[in-house]
């Protein structure tokens, strides 16, 4: 498998401009309970008058209809539930909030900063747990709002400071497998 690469001008790539409207992508995992918690956070993170667009992307195995029994609040007008592919949504987003979803690596490969929301009702399955310095973290709505506000204000500098570390992580996680690493894996399993 080829490594995920952060696209650069050296490759002839011209990055899309940052979204003109502050946009927060909230991406769920496939757990109904955790998805309901993330939906609650997405719907209550901002008020419509705050001018921040929120996109809620459920895991492909979930649909909004399957959560109707868990969600007891209306979805505000500034929160959009999307079935668009995650790559396109990341291109439109200022940042992404996730909990147990592995899509955080794709976000980093597209230079979209991530905030890990520690789940309140399930075991935490953060795929960036061993590399916490690559993301921000929050517990609960108030802390999430503070982290999102900070990241929206400091996004460009934050991305610039973390770009190399993100690429190193992606290279380590998705880079080519050498003969030595393959032999080590086969011999120890």
PDB file of C-alpha atoms in Angstrom:
ATOM      1  CA  UNK A   1       0.000   0.000   0.000  1.00  0.00           C
ATOM      2  CA  UNK A   2       1.351   3.414  -0.861  1.00  0.00           C
ATOM      3  CA  UNK A   3       1.708   5.858   1.982  1.00  0.00           C
ATOM      4  CA  UNK A   4      -0.863   8.572   2.382  1.00  0.00           C
ATOM      5  CA  UNK A   5       0.970  11.726   1.473  1.00  0.00           C
ATOM      6  CA  UNK A   6       0.108  15.236   2.395  1.00  0.00           C
ATOM      7  CA  UNK A   7      -0.149  16.851  -1.009  1.00  0.00           C
ATOM      8  CA  UNK A   8       2.348  19.624  -1.596  1.00  0.00           C
ATOM      9  CA  UNK A   9       3.274  22.248  -4.164  1.00  0.00           C
ATOM     10  CA  UNK A  10       6.356  20.105  -4.914  1.00  0.00           C
ATOM     11  CA  UNK A  11       3.947  17.546  -6.391  1.00  0.00           C
ATOM     12  CA  UNK A  12       2.203  20.204  -8.489  1.00  0.00           C
ATOM     13  CA  UNK A  13      -0.697  20.251  -6.041  1.00  0.00           C
ATOM     14  CA  UNK A  14      -2.505  23.460  -5.240  1.00  0.00           C
ATOM     15  CA  UNK A  15      -4.422  23.166  -1.981  1.00  0.00           C
ATOM     16  CA  UNK A  16      -8.006  24.346  -2.001  1.00  0.00           C
ATOM     17  CA  UNK A  17      -8.473  27.585  -0.107  1.00  0.00           C
ATOM     18  CA  UNK A  18      -9.670  27.292   3.489  1.00  0.00           C
ATOM     19  CA  UNK A  19     -13.453  27.235   3.724  1.00  0.00           C
ATOM     20  CA  UNK A  20     -14.948  30.711   3.467  1.00  0.00           C
ATOM     21  CA  UNK A  21     -17.318  29.830   6.290  1.00  0.00           C
ATOM     22  CA  UNK A  22     -16.036  28.280   9.500  1.00  0.00           C
ATOM     23  CA  UNK A  23     -17.083  24.655   9.189  1.00  0.00           C
ATOM     24  CA  UNK A  24     -16.828  21.902  11.781  1.00  0.00           C
ATOM     25  CA  UNK A  25     -17.134  18.318  10.564  1.00  0.00           C
ATOM     26  CA  UNK A  26     -18.301  15.873  13.238  1.00  0.00           C
ATOM     27  CA  UNK A  27     -17.608  12.287  12.183  1.00  0.00           C
ATOM     28  CA  UNK A  28     -19.033   9.346  14.123  1.00  0.00           C
ATOM     29  CA  UNK A  29     -17.909   5.772  14.516  1.00  0.00           C
ATOM     30  CA  UNK A  30     -20.236   2.806  13.970  1.00  0.00           C
ATOM     31  CA  UNK A  31     -21.448   2.610  17.589  1.00  0.00           C
ATOM     32  CA  UNK A  32     -25.049   3.775  18.024  1.00  0.00           C
ATOM     33  CA  UNK A  33     -24.422   5.172  21.518  1.00  0.00           C
ATOM     34  CA  UNK A  34     -21.274   7.029  20.547  1.00  0.00           C
ATOM     35  CA  UNK A  35     -22.929   8.328  17.378  1.00  0.00           C
ATOM     36  CA  UNK A  36     -25.833   9.649  19.466  1.00  0.00           C
ATOM     37  CA  UNK A  37     -23.362  11.400  21.779  1.00  0.00           C
ATOM     38  CA  UNK A  38     -21.554  12.934  18.796  1.00  0.00           C
ATOM     39  CA  UNK A  39     -24.890  14.012  17.272  1.00  0.00           C
ATOM     40  CA  UNK A  40     -25.797  15.727  20.542  1.00  0.00           C
ATOM     41  CA  UNK A  41     -22.467  17.567  20.552  1.00  0.00           C
ATOM     42  CA  UNK A  42     -22.882  18.609  16.910  1.00  0.00           C
ATOM     43  CA  UNK A  43     -26.393  19.944  17.516  1.00  0.00           C
ATOM     44  CA  UNK A  44     -25.440  21.860  20.671  1.00  0.00           C
ATOM     45  CA  UNK A  45     -21.926  23.062  19.829  1.00  0.00           C
ATOM     46  CA  UNK A  46     -23.094  26.395  18.369  1.00  0.00           C
ATOM     47  CA  UNK A  47     -26.247  28.397  17.907  1.00  0.00           C
ATOM     48  CA  UNK A  48     -27.341  29.331  14.369  1.00  0.00           C
ATOM     49  CA  UNK A  49     -26.446  32.999  15.003  1.00  0.00           C
ATOM     50  CA  UNK A  50     -22.817  32.068  15.797  1.00  0.00           C
ATOM     51  CA  UNK A  51     -22.059  31.734  12.080  1.00  0.00           C
ATOM     52  CA  UNK A  52     -20.363  28.327  12.321  1.00  0.00           C
ATOM     53  CA  UNK A  53     -21.621  25.596  10.018  1.00  0.00           C
ATOM     54  CA  UNK A  54     -21.625  22.078  11.479  1.00  0.00           C
ATOM     55  CA  UNK A  55     -21.680  18.981   9.282  1.00  0.00           C
ATOM     56  CA  UNK A  56     -22.594  15.684  10.908  1.00  0.00           C
ATOM     57  CA  UNK A  57     -21.305  12.625   9.064  1.00  0.00           C
ATOM     58  CA  UNK A  58     -22.533   9.315  10.400  1.00  0.00           C
ATOM     59  CA  UNK A  59     -20.462   6.187   9.873  1.00  0.00           C
ATOM     60  CA  UNK A  60     -21.558   4.518   6.607  1.00  0.00           C
ATOM     61  CA  UNK A  61     -23.078   1.611   8.569  1.00  0.00           C
ATOM     62  CA  UNK A  62     -25.387   4.027  10.412  1.00  0.00           C
ATOM     63  CA  UNK A  63     -28.154   6.183   9.077  1.00  0.00           C
ATOM     64  CA  UNK A  64     -29.932   9.079  10.700  1.00  0.00           C
ATOM     65  CA  UNK A  65     -33.148   7.035  10.773  1.00  0.00           C
ATOM     66  CA  UNK A  66     -31.493   4.359  12.879  1.00  0.00           C
ATOM     67  CA  UNK A  67     -30.709   6.990  15.530  1.00  0.00           C
ATOM     68  CA  UNK A  68     -34.213   8.422  15.826  1.00  0.00           C
ATOM     69  CA  UNK A  69     -34.841   6.442  19.021  1.00  0.00           C
ATOM     70  CA  UNK A  70     -31.662   7.853  20.579  1.00  0.00           C
ATOM     71  CA  UNK A  71     -32.008  11.484  19.497  1.00  0.00           C
ATOM     72  CA  UNK A  72     -34.675  13.387  21.386  1.00  0.00           C
ATOM     73  CA  UNK A  73     -33.888  16.869  20.083  1.00  0.00           C
ATOM     74  CA  UNK A  74     -34.424  18.652  16.770  1.00  0.00           C
ATOM     75  CA  UNK A  75     -31.484  19.131  14.444  1.00  0.00           C
ATOM     76  CA  UNK A  76     -30.825  22.908  14.177  1.00  0.00           C
ATOM     77  CA  UNK A  77     -30.804  24.566  10.754  1.00  0.00           C
ATOM     78  CA  UNK A  78     -27.037  25.248  10.820  1.00  0.00           C
ATOM     79  CA  UNK A  79     -26.293  21.536  11.367  1.00  0.00           C
ATOM     80  CA  UNK A  80     -26.367  19.474   8.196  1.00  0.00           C
ATOM     81  CA  UNK A  81     -26.451  15.697   8.165  1.00  0.00           C
ATOM     82  CA  UNK A  82     -24.461  14.610   5.137  1.00  0.00           C
ATOM     83  CA  UNK A  83     -24.013  11.399   3.198  1.00  0.00           C
ATOM     84  CA  UNK A  84     -21.328  12.973   0.985  1.00  0.00           C
ATOM     85  CA  UNK A  85     -18.038  11.066   0.909  1.00  0.00           C
ATOM     86  CA  UNK A  86     -15.663  11.969   3.724  1.00  0.00           C
ATOM     87  CA  UNK A  87     -12.890  13.250   1.419  1.00  0.00           C
ATOM     88  CA  UNK A  88     -15.174  15.867  -0.087  1.00  0.00           C
ATOM     89  CA  UNK A  89     -16.470  16.863   3.363  1.00  0.00           C
ATOM     90  CA  UNK A  90     -12.905  17.249   4.641  1.00  0.00           C
ATOM     91  CA  UNK A  91     -12.115  19.595   1.741  1.00  0.00           C
ATOM     92  CA  UNK A  92     -15.006  21.787   2.915  1.00  0.00           C
ATOM     93  CA  UNK A  93     -14.110  21.680   6.624  1.00  0.00           C
ATOM     94  CA  UNK A  94     -12.011  23.867   8.881  1.00  0.00           C
ATOM     95  CA  UNK A  95     -11.527  20.999  11.339  1.00  0.00           C
ATOM     96  CA  UNK A  96     -12.940  17.604  12.258  1.00  0.00           C
ATOM     97  CA  UNK A  97     -14.218  16.253  15.575  1.00  0.00           C
ATOM     98  CA  UNK A  98     -14.059  12.472  15.998  1.00  0.00           C
ATOM     99  CA  UNK A  99     -14.198   9.901  18.762  1.00  0.00           C
ATOM    100  CA  UNK A 100     -13.507   6.294  17.797  1.00  0.00           C
ATOM    101  CA  UNK A 101     -13.335   6.769  14.048  1.00  0.00           C
ATOM    102  CA  UNK A 102     -10.198   5.939  12.091  1.00  0.00           C
ATOM    103  CA  UNK A 103     -11.065   8.666   9.592  1.00  0.00           C
ATOM    104  CA  UNK A 104      -8.846  11.001  11.630  1.00  0.00           C
ATOM    105  CA  UNK A 105      -5.842   9.792   9.587  1.00  0.00           C
ATOM    106  CA  UNK A 106      -7.574  10.779   6.364  1.00  0.00           C
ATOM    107  CA  UNK A 107      -8.257  14.211   7.871  1.00  0.00           C
ATOM    108  CA  UNK A 108      -4.576  14.641   8.725  1.00  0.00           C
ATOM    109  CA  UNK A 109      -3.597  13.584   5.197  1.00  0.00           C
ATOM    110  CA  UNK A 110      -5.808  16.412   3.904  1.00  0.00           C
ATOM    111  CA  UNK A 111      -4.334  18.856   6.435  1.00  0.00           C
ATOM    112  CA  UNK A 112      -7.566  19.120   8.391  1.00  0.00           C
ATOM    113  CA  UNK A 113      -6.829  19.418  12.121  1.00  0.00           C
ATOM    114  CA  UNK A 114      -8.691  17.036  14.406  1.00  0.00           C
ATOM    115  CA  UNK A 115     -10.126  17.139  17.902  1.00  0.00           C
ATOM    116  CA  UNK A 116     -10.697  13.866  19.697  1.00  0.00           C
ATOM    117  CA  UNK A 117     -13.865  13.895  21.786  1.00  0.00           C
ATOM    118  CA  UNK A 118     -13.484  11.396  24.607  1.00  0.00           C
ATOM    119  CA  UNK A 119     -16.751   9.426  24.783  1.00  0.00           C
ATOM    120  CA  UNK A 120     -18.665   9.579  28.041  1.00  0.00           C
ATOM    121  CA  UNK A 121     -20.533   6.285  27.710  1.00  0.00           C
ATOM    122  CA  UNK A 122     -18.205   3.829  25.988  1.00  0.00           C
ATOM    123  CA  UNK A 123     -14.596   2.724  26.027  1.00  0.00           C
ATOM    124  CA  UNK A 124     -12.387   5.143  24.152  1.00  0.00           C
ATOM    125  CA  UNK A 125     -11.107   3.652  20.884  1.00  0.00           C
ATOM    126  CA  UNK A 126      -9.040   6.627  19.709  1.00  0.00           C
ATOM    127  CA  UNK A 127      -6.783   5.526  16.864  1.00  0.00           C
ATOM    128  CA  UNK A 128      -4.429   8.442  17.676  1.00  0.00           C
ATOM    129  CA  UNK A 129      -4.113   7.485  21.355  1.00  0.00           C
ATOM    130  CA  UNK A 130      -0.391   6.723  21.015  1.00  0.00           C
ATOM    131  CA  UNK A 131       0.307   9.983  19.169  1.00  0.00           C
ATOM    132  CA  UNK A 132      -1.785  12.434  21.190  1.00  0.00           C
ATOM    133  CA  UNK A 133       0.411  15.367  20.178  1.00  0.00           C
ATOM    134  CA  UNK A 134      -1.078  15.156  16.665  1.00  0.00           C
ATOM    135  CA  UNK A 135      -4.523  16.296  17.792  1.00  0.00           C
ATOM    136  CA  UNK A 136      -6.428  18.275  20.370  1.00  0.00           C
ATOM    137  CA  UNK A 137      -8.715  16.554  22.847  1.00  0.00           C
ATOM    138  CA  UNK A 138     -11.882  17.402  24.750  1.00  0.00           C
ATOM    139  CA  UNK A 139     -14.293  15.906  27.236  1.00  0.00           C
ATOM    140  CA  UNK A 140     -17.826  17.254  27.225  1.00  0.00           C
ATOM    141  CA  UNK A 141     -19.529  20.054  25.356  1.00  0.00           C
ATOM    142  CA  UNK A 142     -17.934  23.044  27.106  1.00  0.00           C
ATOM    143  CA  UNK A 143     -14.376  21.815  26.623  1.00  0.00           C
ATOM    144  CA  UNK A 144     -15.146  20.830  23.039  1.00  0.00           C
ATOM    145  CA  UNK A 145     -16.483  24.328  22.326  1.00  0.00           C
ATOM    146  CA  UNK A 146     -13.316  25.910  23.795  1.00  0.00           C
ATOM    147  CA  UNK A 147     -11.070  23.649  21.704  1.00  0.00           C
ATOM    148  CA  UNK A 148     -13.066  24.253  18.509  1.00  0.00           C
ATOM    149  CA  UNK A 149     -13.090  28.033  19.095  1.00  0.00           C
ATOM    150  CA  UNK A 150      -9.323  28.035  19.645  1.00  0.00           C
ATOM    151  CA  UNK A 151      -8.637  25.890  16.590  1.00  0.00           C
ATOM    152  CA  UNK A 152     -10.903  27.962  14.347  1.00  0.00           C
ATOM    153  CA  UNK A 153      -8.961  31.090  15.382  1.00  0.00           C
ATOM    154  CA  UNK A 154      -5.499  29.487  15.086  1.00  0.00           C
ATOM    155  CA  UNK A 155      -6.039  26.967  12.304  1.00  0.00           C
ATOM    156  CA  UNK A 156      -3.399  28.092   9.783  1.00  0.00           C
ATOM    157  CA  UNK A 157      -0.615  28.348  12.356  1.00  0.00           C
ATOM    158  CA  UNK A 158      -1.621  25.022  13.931  1.00  0.00           C
ATOM    159  CA  UNK A 159      -1.573  23.235  10.559  1.00  0.00           C
ATOM    160  CA  UNK A 160       1.795  24.774   9.708  1.00  0.00           C
ATOM    161  CA  UNK A 161       3.271  23.636  13.037  1.00  0.00           C
ATOM    162  CA  UNK A 162       1.968  20.058  12.743  1.00  0.00           C
ATOM    163  CA  UNK A 163       2.261  19.282   9.018  1.00  0.00           C
ATOM    164  CA  UNK A 164       5.590  17.410   9.276  1.00  0.00           C
ATOM    165  CA  UNK A 165       4.513  15.398  12.323  1.00  0.00           C
ATOM    166  CA  UNK A 166       1.286  14.424  10.572  1.00  0.00           C
ATOM    167  CA  UNK A 167       3.254  13.196   7.561  1.00  0.00           C
ATOM    168  CA  UNK A 168       5.670  11.217   9.747  1.00  0.00           C
ATOM    169  CA  UNK A 169       2.719   9.538  11.451  1.00  0.00           C
ATOM    170  CA  UNK A 170       1.072   8.700   8.117  1.00  0.00           C
ATOM    171  CA  UNK A 171       4.352   7.326   6.765  1.00  0.00           C
ATOM    172  CA  UNK A 172       4.760   5.150   9.861  1.00  0.00           C
ATOM    173  CA  UNK A 173       1.164   3.938   9.802  1.00  0.00           C
ATOM    174  CA  UNK A 174       0.652   3.472   6.058  1.00  0.00           C
ATOM    175  CA  UNK A 175       4.116   3.356   4.520  1.00  0.00           C
ATOM    176  CA  UNK A 176       5.493   0.488   2.578  1.00  0.00           C
ATOM    177  CA  UNK A 177       6.246  -2.708   4.464  1.00  0.00           C
ATOM    178  CA  UNK A 178       9.942  -3.605   4.294  1.00  0.00           C
ATOM    179  CA  UNK A 179      11.239  -7.166   4.090  1.00  0.00           C
ATOM    180  CA  UNK A 180      12.624  -6.786   7.606  1.00  0.00           C
ATOM    181  CA  UNK A 181       9.342  -5.634   9.131  1.00  0.00           C
ATOM    182  CA  UNK A 182       7.482  -8.424   7.304  1.00  0.00           C
ATOM    183  CA  UNK A 183       9.914 -11.066   8.595  1.00  0.00           C
ATOM    184  CA  UNK A 184       9.680  -9.667  12.113  1.00  0.00           C
ATOM    185  CA  UNK A 185       5.881  -9.842  11.958  1.00  0.00           C
ATOM    186  CA  UNK A 186       5.848 -13.418  10.587  1.00  0.00           C
ATOM    187  CA  UNK A 187       8.418 -14.643  13.099  1.00  0.00           C
ATOM    188  CA  UNK A 188       6.597 -13.198  16.120  1.00  0.00           C
ATOM    189  CA  UNK A 189       3.085 -14.326  15.246  1.00  0.00           C
TER     190      UNK A 189
END
